[in-house]
Short mmCIF file of N, CA and C in Angstrom, two decimals:
data_model
loop_
_atom_site.label_atom_id
_atom_site.label_comp_id
_atom_site.label_asym_id
_atom_site.label_seq_id
_atom_site.Cartn_x
_atom_site.Cartn_y
_atom_site.Cartn_z
N MET A 1 95.44 97.48 99.32
CA MET A 1 94.33 98.16 100.44
C MET A 1 94.74 98.25 101.61
N ASN A 2 96.07 97.80 101.76
CA ASN A 2 96.34 98.10 103.51
C ASN A 2 97.49 99.05 103.37
N PHE A 3 97.62 100.31 102.39
CA PHE A 3 98.32 101.50 102.33
C PHE A 3 98.13 102.03 103.74
N PRO A 4 99.27 102.46 104.29
CA PRO A 4 99.21 103.62 105.55
C PRO A 4 98.19 104.43 105.46
N HIS A 5 97.93 105.25 104.31
CA HIS A 5 96.93 106.30 104.33
C HIS A 5 95.48 105.96 104.41
N LEU A 6 95.09 104.71 103.80
CA LEU A 6 93.87 103.78 103.70
C LEU A 6 93.61 103.57 105.40
N VAL A 7 94.58 102.81 105.65
CA VAL A 7 94.06 102.45 107.22
C VAL A 7 94.06 103.50 107.98
N SER A 8 94.73 104.41 107.96
CA SER A 8 94.83 105.97 108.78
C SER A 8 93.43 106.42 108.76
N LEU A 9 93.05 106.66 107.33
CA LEU A 9 91.65 107.08 106.93
C LEU A 9 90.70 106.43 107.79
N ALA A 10 90.64 105.52 107.41
CA ALA A 10 89.36 103.92 108.16
C ALA A 10 89.45 104.15 109.32
N ALA A 11 90.52 104.28 109.98
CA ALA A 11 90.60 104.27 111.51
C ALA A 11 90.27 105.47 112.29
N CYS A 12 90.54 106.72 111.42
CA CYS A 12 90.27 108.17 111.91
C CYS A 12 88.53 108.16 111.99
N LEU A 13 88.25 107.82 110.72
CA LEU A 13 86.30 107.88 110.38
C LEU A 13 85.74 107.34 111.81
N ALA A 14 86.80 105.87 111.83
CA ALA A 14 85.92 104.59 112.68
C ALA A 14 85.95 105.45 114.22
N SER A 15 86.94 106.22 114.26
CA SER A 15 86.71 106.82 115.59
C SER A 15 86.20 108.28 116.20
N HIS A 16 85.58 108.59 115.26
CA HIS A 16 84.53 109.44 115.27
C HIS A 16 83.29 108.89 114.97
N GLY A 17 82.96 107.73 115.32
CA GLY A 17 81.92 107.17 114.75
C GLY A 17 81.28 106.86 113.42
N VAL A 18 82.12 106.95 112.42
CA VAL A 18 81.52 106.99 110.79
C VAL A 18 82.12 105.19 110.93
N LEU A 19 80.55 104.62 110.14
CA LEU A 19 81.17 103.47 109.88
C LEU A 19 81.66 103.03 108.52
N CYS A 20 82.62 102.54 108.46
CA CYS A 20 83.52 102.50 107.19
C CYS A 20 84.03 100.93 106.91
N LEU A 21 83.16 100.60 105.53
CA LEU A 21 83.52 99.36 105.16
C LEU A 21 84.53 99.32 104.24
N ARG A 22 85.46 98.80 104.17
CA ARG A 22 86.85 98.54 103.19
C ARG A 22 86.61 97.38 102.65
N PHE A 23 86.93 96.90 101.07
CA PHE A 23 86.94 95.91 100.59
C PHE A 23 88.02 96.19 99.32
N THR A 24 88.62 95.12 98.57
CA THR A 24 89.30 95.11 97.35
C THR A 24 89.00 94.05 96.35
N CYS A 25 88.79 94.38 95.32
CA CYS A 25 89.03 93.53 94.05
C CYS A 25 89.76 93.23 93.48
N LYS A 26 90.46 92.06 93.47
CA LYS A 26 91.88 92.00 92.63
C LYS A 26 91.86 92.07 91.33
N GLY A 27 90.81 91.93 90.32
CA GLY A 27 90.90 92.08 89.40
C GLY A 27 91.06 93.71 88.32
N LEU A 28 91.62 94.08 87.53
CA LEU A 28 91.81 95.40 86.99
C LEU A 28 90.64 95.33 85.92
N ASN A 29 89.93 94.64 85.54
CA ASN A 29 88.52 94.77 85.07
C ASN A 29 87.76 95.87 85.49
N ILE A 30 87.26 96.95 84.91
CA ILE A 30 86.65 98.10 85.66
C ILE A 30 85.02 97.78 85.65
N ALA A 31 84.79 97.35 84.82
CA ALA A 31 83.37 96.52 84.84
C ALA A 31 83.19 95.51 86.13
N TYR A 32 83.69 94.84 86.39
CA TYR A 32 83.89 93.81 87.13
C TYR A 32 83.78 94.64 88.87
N ARG A 33 84.84 95.48 88.77
CA ARG A 33 84.86 96.21 89.87
C ARG A 33 83.32 97.02 90.49
N THR A 34 83.22 97.49 89.36
CA THR A 34 81.83 98.34 89.13
C THR A 34 80.71 98.07 89.92
N LYS A 35 80.49 96.18 89.10
CA LYS A 35 79.65 95.65 89.50
C LYS A 35 79.76 95.32 90.98
N ALA A 36 80.56 94.92 91.73
CA ALA A 36 80.99 94.61 93.16
C ALA A 36 80.94 95.81 94.07
N PHE A 37 81.28 96.85 93.83
CA PHE A 37 81.11 97.97 94.17
C PHE A 37 79.75 98.13 94.57
N LYS A 38 78.87 98.02 93.44
CA LYS A 38 77.59 98.27 93.29
C LYS A 38 76.62 97.79 94.28
N ALA A 39 77.41 96.33 94.00
CA ALA A 39 76.54 95.13 95.09
C ALA A 39 76.64 95.23 96.52
N VAL A 40 77.76 96.14 97.30
CA VAL A 40 78.06 96.37 98.50
C VAL A 40 77.19 97.84 98.64
N VAL A 41 76.91 98.61 97.75
CA VAL A 41 76.07 99.71 97.87
C VAL A 41 74.59 98.96 98.07
N GLU A 42 74.04 98.46 97.27
CA GLU A 42 72.61 97.90 97.43
C GLU A 42 72.67 97.15 98.58
N TYR A 43 73.50 96.56 98.98
CA TYR A 43 73.33 95.82 100.06
C TYR A 43 73.10 96.63 101.15
N LEU A 44 73.97 97.78 101.25
CA LEU A 44 74.11 98.66 102.44
C LEU A 44 72.74 99.18 102.39
N LYS A 45 72.13 99.79 101.10
CA LYS A 45 70.78 100.30 101.28
C LYS A 45 69.92 99.51 101.77
N LEU A 46 70.03 98.59 101.64
CA LEU A 46 68.76 97.67 101.93
C LEU A 46 68.81 96.78 103.25
N SER A 47 69.93 97.17 104.05
CA SER A 47 70.47 96.58 104.90
C SER A 47 69.68 96.80 106.04
N GLU A 48 68.89 95.89 106.81
CA GLU A 48 68.45 95.78 108.03
C GLU A 48 69.54 96.04 109.32
N ASP A 49 70.36 95.57 109.25
CA ASP A 49 71.78 95.65 110.06
C ASP A 49 71.85 97.10 110.69
N TYR A 50 71.93 97.61 109.52
CA TYR A 50 72.80 99.20 110.04
C TYR A 50 71.88 100.17 109.48
N LYS A 51 70.90 100.09 108.95
CA LYS A 51 69.81 101.14 108.53
C LYS A 51 70.35 102.47 108.33
N LEU A 52 71.20 102.87 107.27
CA LEU A 52 71.82 103.60 106.85
C LEU A 52 70.93 104.84 106.14
N SER A 53 70.65 106.13 106.46
CA SER A 53 70.17 107.16 105.71
C SER A 53 71.11 107.42 104.37
N GLY A 54 72.34 107.43 104.48
CA GLY A 54 72.96 107.92 103.34
C GLY A 54 74.15 107.47 103.62
N VAL A 55 75.14 107.36 102.22
CA VAL A 55 76.69 106.82 102.09
C VAL A 55 77.56 108.22 101.65
N PHE A 56 78.56 107.98 101.94
CA PHE A 56 79.98 108.30 101.24
C PHE A 56 80.72 107.32 100.13
N LEU A 57 80.74 107.05 98.80
CA LEU A 57 81.49 106.45 98.17
C LEU A 57 82.90 106.66 98.22
N ALA A 58 83.81 106.00 98.28
CA ALA A 58 85.33 106.62 98.15
C ALA A 58 86.21 105.32 97.69
N GLY A 59 87.26 105.66 96.73
CA GLY A 59 87.95 104.64 96.42
C GLY A 59 89.34 105.15 96.14
N ARG A 60 90.56 104.13 95.93
CA ARG A 60 91.66 104.75 95.66
C ARG A 60 91.87 104.24 94.30
N SER A 61 92.78 104.70 93.24
CA SER A 61 92.85 104.72 92.16
C SER A 61 91.99 104.04 91.17
N MET A 62 91.84 102.92 90.93
CA MET A 62 90.99 102.26 90.22
C MET A 62 89.59 102.04 90.90
N GLY A 63 89.67 101.98 92.29
CA GLY A 63 88.37 101.73 93.38
C GLY A 63 87.59 103.03 92.96
N SER A 64 88.47 104.38 92.80
CA SER A 64 87.97 105.55 93.03
C SER A 64 86.93 105.87 91.88
N ARG A 65 87.47 105.08 90.51
CA ARG A 65 87.06 104.79 89.46
C ARG A 65 85.56 104.34 89.29
N ALA A 66 85.89 102.99 89.72
CA ALA A 66 84.57 102.06 89.95
C ALA A 66 83.36 102.88 90.91
N ALA A 67 83.78 103.72 92.01
CA ALA A 67 82.99 104.49 92.67
C ALA A 67 82.06 105.36 91.81
N ALA A 68 82.93 106.03 91.10
CA ALA A 68 82.33 107.21 89.85
C ALA A 68 81.26 106.17 89.09
N SER A 69 82.01 105.38 88.72
CA SER A 69 80.70 104.52 87.68
C SER A 69 79.78 104.54 88.39
N VAL A 70 79.62 103.84 89.67
CA VAL A 70 78.75 103.26 90.30
C VAL A 70 77.45 104.55 90.73
N ILE A 71 78.20 105.57 91.17
CA ILE A 71 77.28 106.63 91.04
C ILE A 71 76.61 106.99 89.86
N ARG A 72 77.29 107.14 88.84
CA ARG A 72 77.06 107.36 87.53
C ARG A 72 75.54 106.68 87.03
N GLN A 73 75.73 105.24 87.45
CA GLN A 73 74.76 104.33 87.13
C GLN A 73 73.85 104.41 87.66
N LEU A 74 73.84 104.58 88.87
CA LEU A 74 72.70 105.30 89.70
C LEU A 74 71.76 105.82 89.67
N SER A 75 72.49 106.77 89.30
CA SER A 75 71.95 108.46 89.04
C SER A 75 71.10 108.19 88.03
N GLN A 76 71.83 107.53 86.98
CA GLN A 76 70.83 107.65 85.67
C GLN A 76 69.90 106.00 85.33
N GLY A 77 69.68 105.49 86.72
CA GLY A 77 68.84 104.25 86.48
C GLY A 77 67.10 104.41 86.03
N ASP A 78 66.51 103.40 85.98
CA ASP A 78 64.95 103.60 85.16
C ASP A 78 64.45 103.45 86.56
N ASP A 79 65.17 102.79 87.70
CA ASP A 79 64.07 103.19 89.04
C ASP A 79 64.34 104.18 89.63
N ASP A 80 62.93 105.09 90.18
CA ASP A 80 63.44 106.47 90.53
C ASP A 80 64.07 106.02 92.21
N ASP A 81 64.14 104.91 92.83
CA ASP A 81 64.79 105.16 93.83
C ASP A 81 66.15 105.09 93.76
N ASP A 82 66.69 104.94 92.62
CA ASP A 82 68.09 104.73 92.55
C ASP A 82 69.05 106.12 92.83
N ASP A 83 68.02 107.41 92.62
CA ASP A 83 68.51 108.82 92.88
C ASP A 83 67.98 109.51 93.89
N ASP A 84 67.97 109.00 94.77
CA ASP A 84 66.92 108.96 96.10
C ASP A 84 67.98 109.87 97.03
N GLY A 85 68.99 110.35 96.88
CA GLY A 85 69.97 110.99 97.76
C GLY A 85 70.56 110.01 98.79
N PHE A 86 70.69 108.60 98.39
CA PHE A 86 71.19 107.45 99.55
C PHE A 86 72.82 108.01 99.22
N ILE A 87 73.30 108.27 98.25
CA ILE A 87 74.72 108.68 97.67
C ILE A 87 75.03 109.86 98.26
N GLN A 88 75.99 110.25 99.25
CA GLN A 88 75.54 111.65 99.48
C GLN A 88 76.86 112.66 98.83
N GLY A 89 77.73 111.73 98.40
CA GLY A 89 79.01 112.19 97.57
C GLY A 89 80.32 110.96 97.67
N LEU A 90 81.33 111.68 97.09
CA LEU A 90 82.33 110.50 96.37
C LEU A 90 83.55 111.28 96.78
N MET A 91 84.27 110.35 97.30
CA MET A 91 86.03 110.72 97.69
C MET A 91 86.96 109.72 97.02
N CYS A 92 87.79 110.85 95.61
CA CYS A 92 88.77 110.18 95.06
C CYS A 92 89.90 110.12 95.39
N LEU A 93 90.72 109.35 95.95
CA LEU A 93 92.08 109.24 96.20
C LEU A 93 92.90 108.44 94.86
N SER A 94 93.78 109.27 94.65
CA SER A 94 94.72 109.36 93.51
C SER A 94 93.62 108.52 92.00
N TYR A 95 92.93 109.26 91.40
CA TYR A 95 91.65 109.17 90.59
C TYR A 95 92.57 108.59 89.40
N PRO A 96 92.72 107.65 88.54
CA PRO A 96 93.38 107.05 87.37
C PRO A 96 92.68 108.30 86.40
N LEU A 97 92.90 109.50 86.49
CA LEU A 97 92.17 110.21 84.87
C LEU A 97 92.99 109.55 83.48
N HIS A 98 93.79 109.22 83.46
CA HIS A 98 94.40 108.61 82.27
C HIS A 98 95.57 107.66 82.32
N ARG A 99 95.95 106.90 81.38
CA ARG A 99 96.92 105.96 81.73
C ARG A 99 98.01 106.59 81.63
N PRO A 100 99.50 105.99 82.07
CA PRO A 100 100.75 106.83 81.95
C PRO A 100 100.87 107.44 80.54
N LYS A 101 101.53 108.61 80.60
CA LYS A 101 101.71 109.22 79.18
C LYS A 101 100.92 109.20 78.05
N LEU A 102 99.34 109.38 78.79
CA LEU A 102 98.54 109.01 77.62
C LEU A 102 97.51 110.03 78.17
N GLN A 103 97.96 111.49 78.40
CA GLN A 103 97.07 112.52 78.56
C GLN A 103 95.68 113.16 78.00
N SER A 104 95.94 112.53 76.78
CA SER A 104 95.10 112.87 75.64
C SER A 104 93.85 112.04 75.59
N LYS A 105 93.94 111.19 76.38
CA LYS A 105 92.63 110.31 76.58
C LYS A 105 92.31 110.18 77.85
N LEU A 106 91.23 110.78 78.21
CA LEU A 106 91.04 110.92 79.61
C LEU A 106 89.68 110.09 80.08
N ARG A 107 89.79 109.41 81.11
CA ARG A 107 88.69 108.54 81.86
C ARG A 107 87.75 109.26 82.59
N ASP A 108 87.10 110.38 81.90
CA ASP A 108 86.03 111.06 82.38
C ASP A 108 84.86 111.20 82.21
N GLU A 109 84.16 109.86 81.53
CA GLU A 109 82.95 109.99 81.15
C GLU A 109 82.05 109.83 82.38
N ASP A 110 82.41 109.15 83.34
CA ASP A 110 81.37 109.16 84.65
C ASP A 110 81.32 110.13 85.58
N LEU A 111 82.61 110.97 85.49
CA LEU A 111 82.72 112.13 86.17
C LEU A 111 81.88 113.44 85.71
N LEU A 112 81.73 113.15 84.78
CA LEU A 112 80.71 114.30 83.73
C LEU A 112 79.72 114.48 83.95
N LEU A 113 79.10 113.00 84.72
CA LEU A 113 77.55 113.43 84.78
C LEU A 113 77.40 113.24 86.29
N ILE A 114 78.42 112.78 87.13
CA ILE A 114 78.06 112.93 88.80
C ILE A 114 77.31 114.37 89.09
N ARG A 115 76.25 114.37 89.85
CA ARG A 115 76.01 115.54 90.59
C ARG A 115 76.17 115.68 92.24
N CYS A 116 76.38 114.48 92.58
CA CYS A 116 76.90 114.97 94.24
C CYS A 116 77.91 115.39 94.53
N PRO A 117 78.40 116.03 95.60
CA PRO A 117 79.70 116.45 95.77
C PRO A 117 80.94 115.74 95.82
N VAL A 118 81.91 116.16 95.14
CA VAL A 118 82.77 115.20 95.22
C VAL A 118 84.70 116.04 95.26
N LEU A 119 85.31 115.29 96.10
CA LEU A 119 86.37 115.70 96.81
C LEU A 119 87.71 114.69 95.93
N PHE A 120 88.61 115.29 95.61
CA PHE A 120 89.74 114.64 95.02
C PHE A 120 91.05 114.67 95.65
N VAL A 121 91.66 113.96 96.08
CA VAL A 121 92.70 113.94 96.51
C VAL A 121 94.14 113.24 95.62
N SER A 122 95.12 113.93 95.29
CA SER A 122 95.99 113.37 94.32
C SER A 122 97.26 114.07 94.95
N GLY A 123 98.22 113.05 94.36
CA GLY A 123 99.53 113.26 94.50
C GLY A 123 100.14 114.00 93.28
N SER A 124 101.02 114.98 93.66
CA SER A 124 101.48 115.86 92.17
C SER A 124 102.34 115.08 91.30
N ALA A 125 103.02 114.17 91.76
CA ALA A 125 103.85 113.31 90.92
C ALA A 125 103.02 111.87 90.30
N ASP A 126 101.45 111.91 90.50
CA ASP A 126 100.83 110.70 89.89
C ASP A 126 100.94 110.57 88.54
N GLU A 127 101.56 109.93 88.06
CA GLU A 127 101.92 109.63 86.42
C GLU A 127 100.40 109.29 85.86
N MET A 128 99.29 108.58 86.21
CA MET A 128 97.90 108.35 85.99
C MET A 128 96.76 109.63 86.11
N CYS A 129 97.65 110.71 86.73
CA CYS A 129 96.80 111.91 86.84
C CYS A 129 97.20 113.32 86.77
N GLU A 130 97.76 113.93 85.65
CA GLU A 130 98.79 114.66 85.17
C GLU A 130 97.71 116.16 85.91
N LYS A 131 98.49 116.74 86.87
CA LYS A 131 97.99 118.05 87.40
C LYS A 131 97.02 119.03 86.56
N VAL A 132 97.67 119.26 85.30
CA VAL A 132 97.04 120.24 84.42
C VAL A 132 96.06 119.81 83.67
N SER A 133 96.12 118.52 83.29
CA SER A 133 94.59 117.80 82.76
C SER A 133 94.10 117.68 83.89
N LEU A 134 93.70 117.31 85.34
CA LEU A 134 92.81 117.12 86.05
C LEU A 134 92.31 118.60 86.16
N ASN A 135 92.93 119.33 86.65
CA ASN A 135 92.69 121.17 86.55
C ASN A 135 91.62 121.43 86.04
N LEU A 136 92.11 121.10 84.39
CA LEU A 136 91.31 121.80 83.30
C LEU A 136 89.72 120.66 83.93
N GLU A 137 89.90 119.77 83.54
CA GLU A 137 88.71 118.87 83.74
C GLU A 137 87.49 119.10 84.78
N LEU A 138 88.19 119.32 86.03
CA LEU A 138 87.66 119.63 87.32
C LEU A 138 87.35 120.81 87.16
N CYS A 139 87.58 122.05 86.62
CA CYS A 139 87.44 123.50 86.44
C CYS A 139 86.00 123.45 85.60
N ALA A 140 86.03 122.28 84.55
CA ALA A 140 84.79 122.27 83.52
C ALA A 140 83.76 122.09 84.38
N ILE A 141 83.64 121.04 85.38
CA ILE A 141 82.68 120.23 86.17
C ILE A 141 82.25 120.64 87.58
N GLY A 142 83.39 121.57 88.16
CA GLY A 142 82.75 122.48 89.19
C GLY A 142 83.30 121.64 90.24
N ILE A 143 84.50 120.79 90.08
CA ILE A 143 84.58 119.94 91.69
C ILE A 143 85.63 120.58 92.14
N PHE A 144 85.58 120.32 93.73
CA PHE A 144 86.87 120.69 94.31
C PHE A 144 88.18 119.67 94.45
N HIS A 145 89.44 120.16 94.60
CA HIS A 145 90.19 119.16 94.53
C HIS A 145 91.15 120.04 95.42
N ALA A 146 92.05 118.96 96.04
CA ALA A 146 93.10 119.25 96.75
C ALA A 146 94.68 118.49 96.38
N TRP A 147 95.67 118.93 96.09
CA TRP A 147 96.69 118.36 95.81
C TRP A 147 97.73 118.17 97.07
N THR A 148 98.15 117.02 96.74
CA THR A 148 99.39 116.59 97.94
C THR A 148 100.73 116.47 97.68
N ALA A 149 101.67 117.44 98.02
CA ALA A 149 103.05 117.11 97.19
C ALA A 149 103.63 116.12 97.94
N SER A 150 103.50 114.99 96.98
CA SER A 150 104.32 114.01 97.66
C SER A 150 105.10 113.16 96.69
N GLU A 151 105.64 112.20 96.69
CA GLU A 151 106.17 111.26 95.70
C GLU A 151 105.27 110.44 95.49
N GLU A 152 104.57 109.90 96.35
CA GLU A 152 103.54 108.67 96.22
C GLU A 152 102.00 109.26 95.85
N SER A 153 101.63 108.26 94.85
CA SER A 153 100.33 108.85 94.45
C SER A 153 99.57 107.51 94.84
#
């Protein structure tokens, strides 16, 4: 959670008056992480302390996958209030599109159903997000993506 680029991003957002809530989940279980992320979104939506009209969800690696899952779940919920525009977009930093060296099995089920704006930022050497696979996937669903040339992902 304290990767320099995450700390820097949060500081930059805060310096421009953007409320930035950062949290982490220790387990690798995607269902647990999604449930925790969803609870945070629901808290912010109903909060009397902040009175937010909307949020952008963001995550790094498995956190971006959990954020995508939350958006998909809320947009397909039975409650009409779930798709009310509260979630205005998604930012994915190092989205784990596939397991290392297993590009044939994509983790794209949630991405295919998201209708809000999405920004991807990935390192060109990311072993869990092969560049060609992601480019093809994103072209198919009309999502903007920026590649960074770095050894880190």
